[in-house]
Amino acid sequence: MTSFNLVESPFDPKTAVVDTVVDAGDPWIHEIKKGQVFRILDLEGNQAVDTLFYNARDPEERYSAADTVRAQGALYLTAGTQLMSTEGRVMLTITADTCGRHDTLGGACSCESNTVRYALDKRPMHSCRDSFLHALAHYDSNKSGGGLTKRDITSNINFFMNVPVTPEGGLTFADGVSAPGKYVEMRAEMDVLCLISNCPQLNNPCNAYNPTPVRVLIWDAPEQ
Ligand SMILES: [Zn+2]
């Protein structure tokens, strides 16, 4: 499989306007302005970063996995991928990627999927769905994108997660292809609200049963 399209970024972390670490298992919510460049860096390798995007000015418009796959005619996300909205507009463009492949089919872990995939007694364990809801519940409801609820949690992106599709069309949660220091970077094509669950999953070998922190950085739009 040679679909990996590795592209390095020209941006220097020293000039980033946001540079923060999202601890293992924590959520993060932040607005990214049109033209800003957003990087997620896998600090220790094979961490899944479950991510949703909303139009910050009108959150009814949000990331659409189906439209993204259809628009690019390919299942995996990598450099060159345009992340499409439910209105068929480009929300962000992936401009750099040193990992090479990201998933948008596997969905986010939840207490329900934990019980189905692993065991009934895994139900109370921390999941991405709970992290998304926790972040939304604590977000300022007066801000644009405030007041979102569980109805607004839709099909997400799993950055750094490797979910190859078999020739028969099956989904496999395979060992990760990321490594410490790998990153994916994207330019916002509209003001977006970014909602991340840095996956707390302890039962899946995709992150070696060991959730780890990631670093998120934002740069202002480069001068023209
Ligand atoms: Zn998860």
Tab-separated table of C-alpha atoms and ligand atoms in Angstrom:
chain	number	residue	atom	x	y	z
A	1	MET	CA	0.000	0.000	0.000
A	2	THR	CA	1.728	3.156	-1.161
A	3	SER	CA	-1.000	5.734	-0.659
A	4	PHE	CA	1.025	7.596	1.965
A	5	ASN	CA	1.637	11.193	0.947
A	6	LEU	CA	4.203	12.575	3.394
A	7	VAL	CA	4.507	16.371	3.397
A	8	GLU	CA	6.477	18.399	5.950
A	9	SER	CA	5.396	21.773	7.311
A	10	PRO	CA	7.293	25.055	6.874
A	11	PHE	CA	6.001	26.388	10.230
A	12	ASP	CA	8.222	26.880	13.266
A	13	PRO	CA	6.722	26.047	16.685
A	14	LYS	CA	8.437	29.168	18.076
A	15	THR	CA	6.056	31.420	16.104
A	16	ALA	CA	2.837	29.591	17.019
A	17	VAL	CA	0.126	31.691	18.706
A	18	VAL	CA	-1.240	28.616	20.509
A	19	ASP	CA	1.027	25.828	21.732
A	20	THR	CA	-0.437	23.538	24.343
A	21	VAL	CA	-0.403	19.927	25.458
A	22	VAL	CA	-3.660	17.972	25.661
A	23	ASP	CA	-3.085	15.382	28.357
A	24	ALA	CA	-3.813	11.702	27.831
A	25	GLY	CA	-7.559	11.154	27.874
A	26	ASP	CA	-8.488	14.853	28.028
A	27	PRO	CA	-10.782	16.812	25.690
A	28	TRP	CA	-9.922	20.170	24.092
A	29	ILE	CA	-12.183	22.728	22.442
A	30	HIS	CA	-10.948	25.801	20.604
A	31	GLU	CA	-11.924	28.134	17.775
A	32	ILE	CA	-9.603	28.272	14.754
A	33	LYS	CA	-9.985	31.328	12.518
A	34	LYS	CA	-10.115	31.226	8.746
A	35	GLY	CA	-6.551	31.198	7.407
A	36	GLN	CA	-4.986	29.951	10.641
A	37	VAL	CA	-2.947	26.764	10.483
A	38	PHE	CA	-3.590	24.024	13.027
A	39	ARG	CA	-1.198	21.198	13.895
A	40	ILE	CA	-1.752	18.097	16.029
A	41	LEU	CA	1.500	16.448	17.084
A	42	ASP	CA	1.628	12.862	18.347
A	43	LEU	CA	4.126	13.206	21.208
A	44	GLU	CA	4.641	9.549	22.100
A	45	GLY	CA	3.232	7.719	19.069
A	46	ASN	CA	0.065	5.868	18.070
A	47	GLN	CA	-2.288	8.086	20.021
A	48	ALA	CA	-5.778	8.371	18.501
A	49	VAL	CA	-7.069	11.957	18.399
A	50	ASP	CA	-10.832	11.900	17.867
A	51	THR	CA	-11.824	15.213	16.285
A	52	LEU	CA	-14.961	17.062	15.192
A	53	PHE	CA	-15.245	20.429	13.427
A	54	TYR	CA	-18.166	22.868	13.354
A	55	ASN	CA	-18.633	26.094	11.425
A	56	ALA	CA	-17.978	28.525	14.297
A	57	ARG	CA	-20.452	31.053	12.896
A	58	ASP	CA	-23.211	28.494	12.210
A	59	PRO	CA	-22.565	25.184	14.025
A	60	GLU	CA	-25.468	23.534	12.215
A	61	GLU	CA	-22.867	23.156	9.469
A	62	ARG	CA	-20.245	20.630	10.598
A	63	TYR	CA	-17.705	18.087	9.429
A	64	SER	CA	-19.109	15.368	7.181
A	65	ALA	CA	-17.151	12.133	6.875
A	66	ALA	CA	-19.342	10.931	4.003
A	67	ASP	CA	-18.913	14.133	1.970
A	68	THR	CA	-15.160	14.137	2.613
A	69	VAL	CA	-14.721	10.548	1.402
A	70	ARG	CA	-16.913	11.178	-1.636
A	71	ALA	CA	-15.266	14.468	-2.591
A	72	GLN	CA	-11.764	13.021	-2.642
A	73	GLY	CA	-12.755	9.567	-3.905
A	74	ALA	CA	-10.622	7.932	-1.228
A	75	LEU	CA	-11.147	6.544	2.258
A	76	TYR	CA	-8.102	7.765	4.168
A	77	LEU	CA	-7.242	11.332	5.110
A	78	THR	CA	-3.784	12.715	4.353
A	79	ALA	CA	-2.008	15.757	2.857
A	80	GLY	CA	-4.222	17.269	0.171
A	81	THR	CA	-7.467	16.084	1.743
A	82	GLN	CA	-10.174	18.726	1.928
A	83	LEU	CA	-12.326	18.225	5.019
A	84	MET	CA	-15.873	18.826	3.796
A	85	SER	CA	-18.926	20.085	5.647
A	86	THR	CA	-22.517	18.878	5.637
A	87	GLU	CA	-23.159	21.813	3.254
A	88	GLY	CA	-20.562	20.540	0.793
A	89	ARG	CA	-18.066	23.316	1.581
A	90	VAL	CA	-14.387	22.941	2.398
A	91	MET	CA	-13.842	23.478	6.155
A	92	LEU	CA	-10.095	22.778	6.323
A	93	THR	CA	-7.386	21.527	3.978
A	94	ILE	CA	-4.701	19.137	5.233
A	95	THR	CA	-1.474	20.852	4.167
A	96	ALA	CA	1.181	18.736	5.901
A	97	ASP	CA	1.280	15.196	7.213
A	98	THR	CA	4.258	13.176	8.426
A	99	CYS	CA	2.114	10.214	9.542
A	100	GLY	CA	0.490	9.589	6.171
A	101	ARG	CA	-2.887	8.128	6.992
A	102	HIS	CA	-5.806	9.052	9.230
A	103	ASP	CA	-9.186	7.396	9.691
A	104	THR	CA	-12.691	8.813	9.387
A	105	LEU	CA	-14.658	5.533	9.305
A	106	GLY	CA	-14.064	3.954	12.722
A	107	GLY	CA	-16.025	6.428	14.837
A	108	ALA	CA	-15.407	7.407	18.445
A	109	CYS	CA	-15.340	5.023	21.380
A	110	SER	CA	-18.308	5.118	23.732
A	111	CYS	CA	-19.542	3.184	26.740
A	112	GLU	CA	-21.711	1.206	24.309
A	113	SER	CA	-18.834	0.279	21.992
A	114	ASN	CA	-16.654	-0.548	25.004
A	115	THR	CA	-19.200	-3.112	26.191
A	116	VAL	CA	-19.741	-4.597	22.714
A	117	ARG	CA	-16.058	-4.786	21.781
A	118	TYR	CA	-14.513	-5.691	25.109
A	119	ALA	CA	-16.682	-6.669	28.096
A	120	LEU	CA	-19.790	-5.628	29.988
A	121	ASP	CA	-17.724	-4.408	32.916
A	122	LYS	CA	-15.954	-1.892	30.617
A	123	ARG	CA	-19.120	0.200	30.472
A	124	PRO	CA	-18.129	2.796	33.108
A	125	MET	CA	-14.721	3.365	31.556
A	126	HIS	CA	-13.854	6.782	30.171
A	127	SER	CA	-14.643	7.113	26.451
A	128	CYS	CA	-14.299	9.669	23.662
A	129	ARG	CA	-18.022	10.226	23.499
A	130	ASP	CA	-18.035	11.150	27.199
A	131	SER	CA	-15.049	13.457	26.643
A	132	PHE	CA	-16.831	15.236	23.770
A	133	LEU	CA	-19.921	15.733	25.944
A	134	HIS	CA	-17.854	16.905	28.905
A	135	ALA	CA	-16.089	19.527	26.768
A	136	LEU	CA	-19.358	20.779	25.254
A	137	ALA	CA	-21.043	20.941	28.669
A	138	HIS	CA	-18.232	23.131	30.021
A	139	TYR	CA	-17.941	25.378	26.971
A	140	ASP	CA	-19.282	28.924	27.377
A	141	SER	CA	-22.858	28.695	26.105
A	142	ASN	CA	-22.750	32.379	25.088
A	143	LYS	CA	-19.952	31.737	22.637
A	144	SER	CA	-20.650	30.700	19.073
A	145	GLY	CA	-20.799	26.922	19.197
A	146	GLY	CA	-21.927	27.045	22.801
A	147	GLY	CA	-25.002	25.012	23.639
A	148	LEU	CA	-24.087	22.045	21.462
A	149	THR	CA	-25.342	18.753	22.926
A	150	LYS	CA	-25.136	15.013	22.331
A	151	ARG	CA	-27.283	15.457	19.220
A	152	ASP	CA	-24.348	17.323	17.698
A	153	ILE	CA	-21.806	14.498	18.110
A	154	THR	CA	-21.572	13.078	14.592
A	155	SER	CA	-19.110	10.945	12.627
A	156	ASN	CA	-15.621	12.085	13.531
A	157	ILE	CA	-12.021	11.971	12.364
A	158	ASN	CA	-9.527	9.729	14.157
A	159	PHE	CA	-6.195	11.426	13.543
A	160	PHE	CA	-3.228	9.019	13.719
A	161	MET	CA	-5.521	5.988	13.752
A	162	ASN	CA	-5.014	3.239	11.194
A	163	VAL	CA	-8.230	1.520	10.101
A	164	PRO	CA	-7.429	-0.246	6.831
A	165	VAL	CA	-10.298	-1.460	4.660
A	166	THR	CA	-9.863	-5.011	3.381
A	167	PRO	CA	-10.445	-5.900	-0.323
A	168	GLU	CA	-13.738	-7.425	0.833
A	169	GLY	CA	-14.772	-4.099	2.369
A	170	GLY	CA	-14.139	-5.051	5.995
A	171	LEU	CA	-12.799	-2.610	8.576
A	172	THR	CA	-9.771	-3.602	10.622
A	173	PHE	CA	-8.441	-1.682	13.623
A	174	ALA	CA	-4.772	-2.238	12.886
A	175	ASP	CA	-1.604	-1.304	14.702
A	176	GLY	CA	-0.869	2.368	14.340
A	177	VAL	CA	1.390	3.836	11.667
A	178	SER	CA	2.231	6.915	13.706
A	179	ALA	CA	5.299	7.420	15.887
A	180	PRO	CA	6.637	9.979	18.374
A	181	GLY	CA	6.909	13.426	16.756
A	182	LYS	CA	4.642	12.730	13.773
A	183	TYR	CA	2.108	15.431	13.010
A	184	VAL	CA	-0.770	16.436	10.789
A	185	GLU	CA	-1.429	20.057	9.895
A	186	MET	CA	-4.390	21.790	8.282
A	187	ARG	CA	-5.429	25.274	7.170
A	188	ALA	CA	-8.862	26.512	8.201
A	189	GLU	CA	-10.904	27.612	5.173
A	190	MET	CA	-13.637	29.058	7.432
A	191	ASP	CA	-13.833	29.912	11.141
A	192	VAL	CA	-14.164	26.501	12.787
A	193	LEU	CA	-14.783	25.240	16.280
A	194	CYS	CA	-12.500	22.264	16.889
A	195	LEU	CA	-13.568	19.618	19.414
A	196	ILE	CA	-11.009	16.964	20.348
A	197	SER	CA	-11.105	13.897	22.543
A	198	ASN	CA	-7.563	12.701	23.067
A	199	CYS	CA	-8.742	9.092	23.219
A	200	PRO	CA	-8.687	7.639	26.758
A	201	GLN	CA	-9.183	4.077	25.492
A	202	LEU	CA	-7.421	1.444	27.638
A	203	ASN	CA	-8.721	-1.664	25.849
A	204	ASN	CA	-7.575	-1.233	22.238
A	205	PRO	CA	-4.125	-2.278	21.010
A	206	CYS	CA	-4.200	0.607	18.454
A	207	ASN	CA	-2.672	2.871	21.132
A	208	ALA	CA	-0.815	0.042	22.894
A	209	TYR	CA	-3.434	0.186	25.717
A	210	ASN	CA	-1.723	3.368	26.786
A	211	PRO	CA	-3.246	6.809	26.116
A	212	THR	CA	-0.597	9.516	25.790
A	213	PRO	CA	-0.563	13.328	25.499
A	214	VAL	CA	-0.592	15.230	22.206
A	215	ARG	CA	0.519	18.779	21.414
A	216	VAL	CA	-1.697	21.220	19.513
A	217	LEU	CA	-0.358	24.364	17.825
A	218	ILE	CA	-1.960	27.203	15.856
A	219	TRP	CA	-0.264	29.774	13.624
A	220	ASP	CA	-1.867	32.949	12.331
A	221	ALA	CA	-2.480	33.167	8.599
A	222	PRO	CA	0.840	33.698	6.800
A	223	GLU	CA	1.192	37.208	5.334
A	224	GLN	CA	0.389	37.336	1.660
B	1	ZN	ZN	-11.714	6.880	21.988
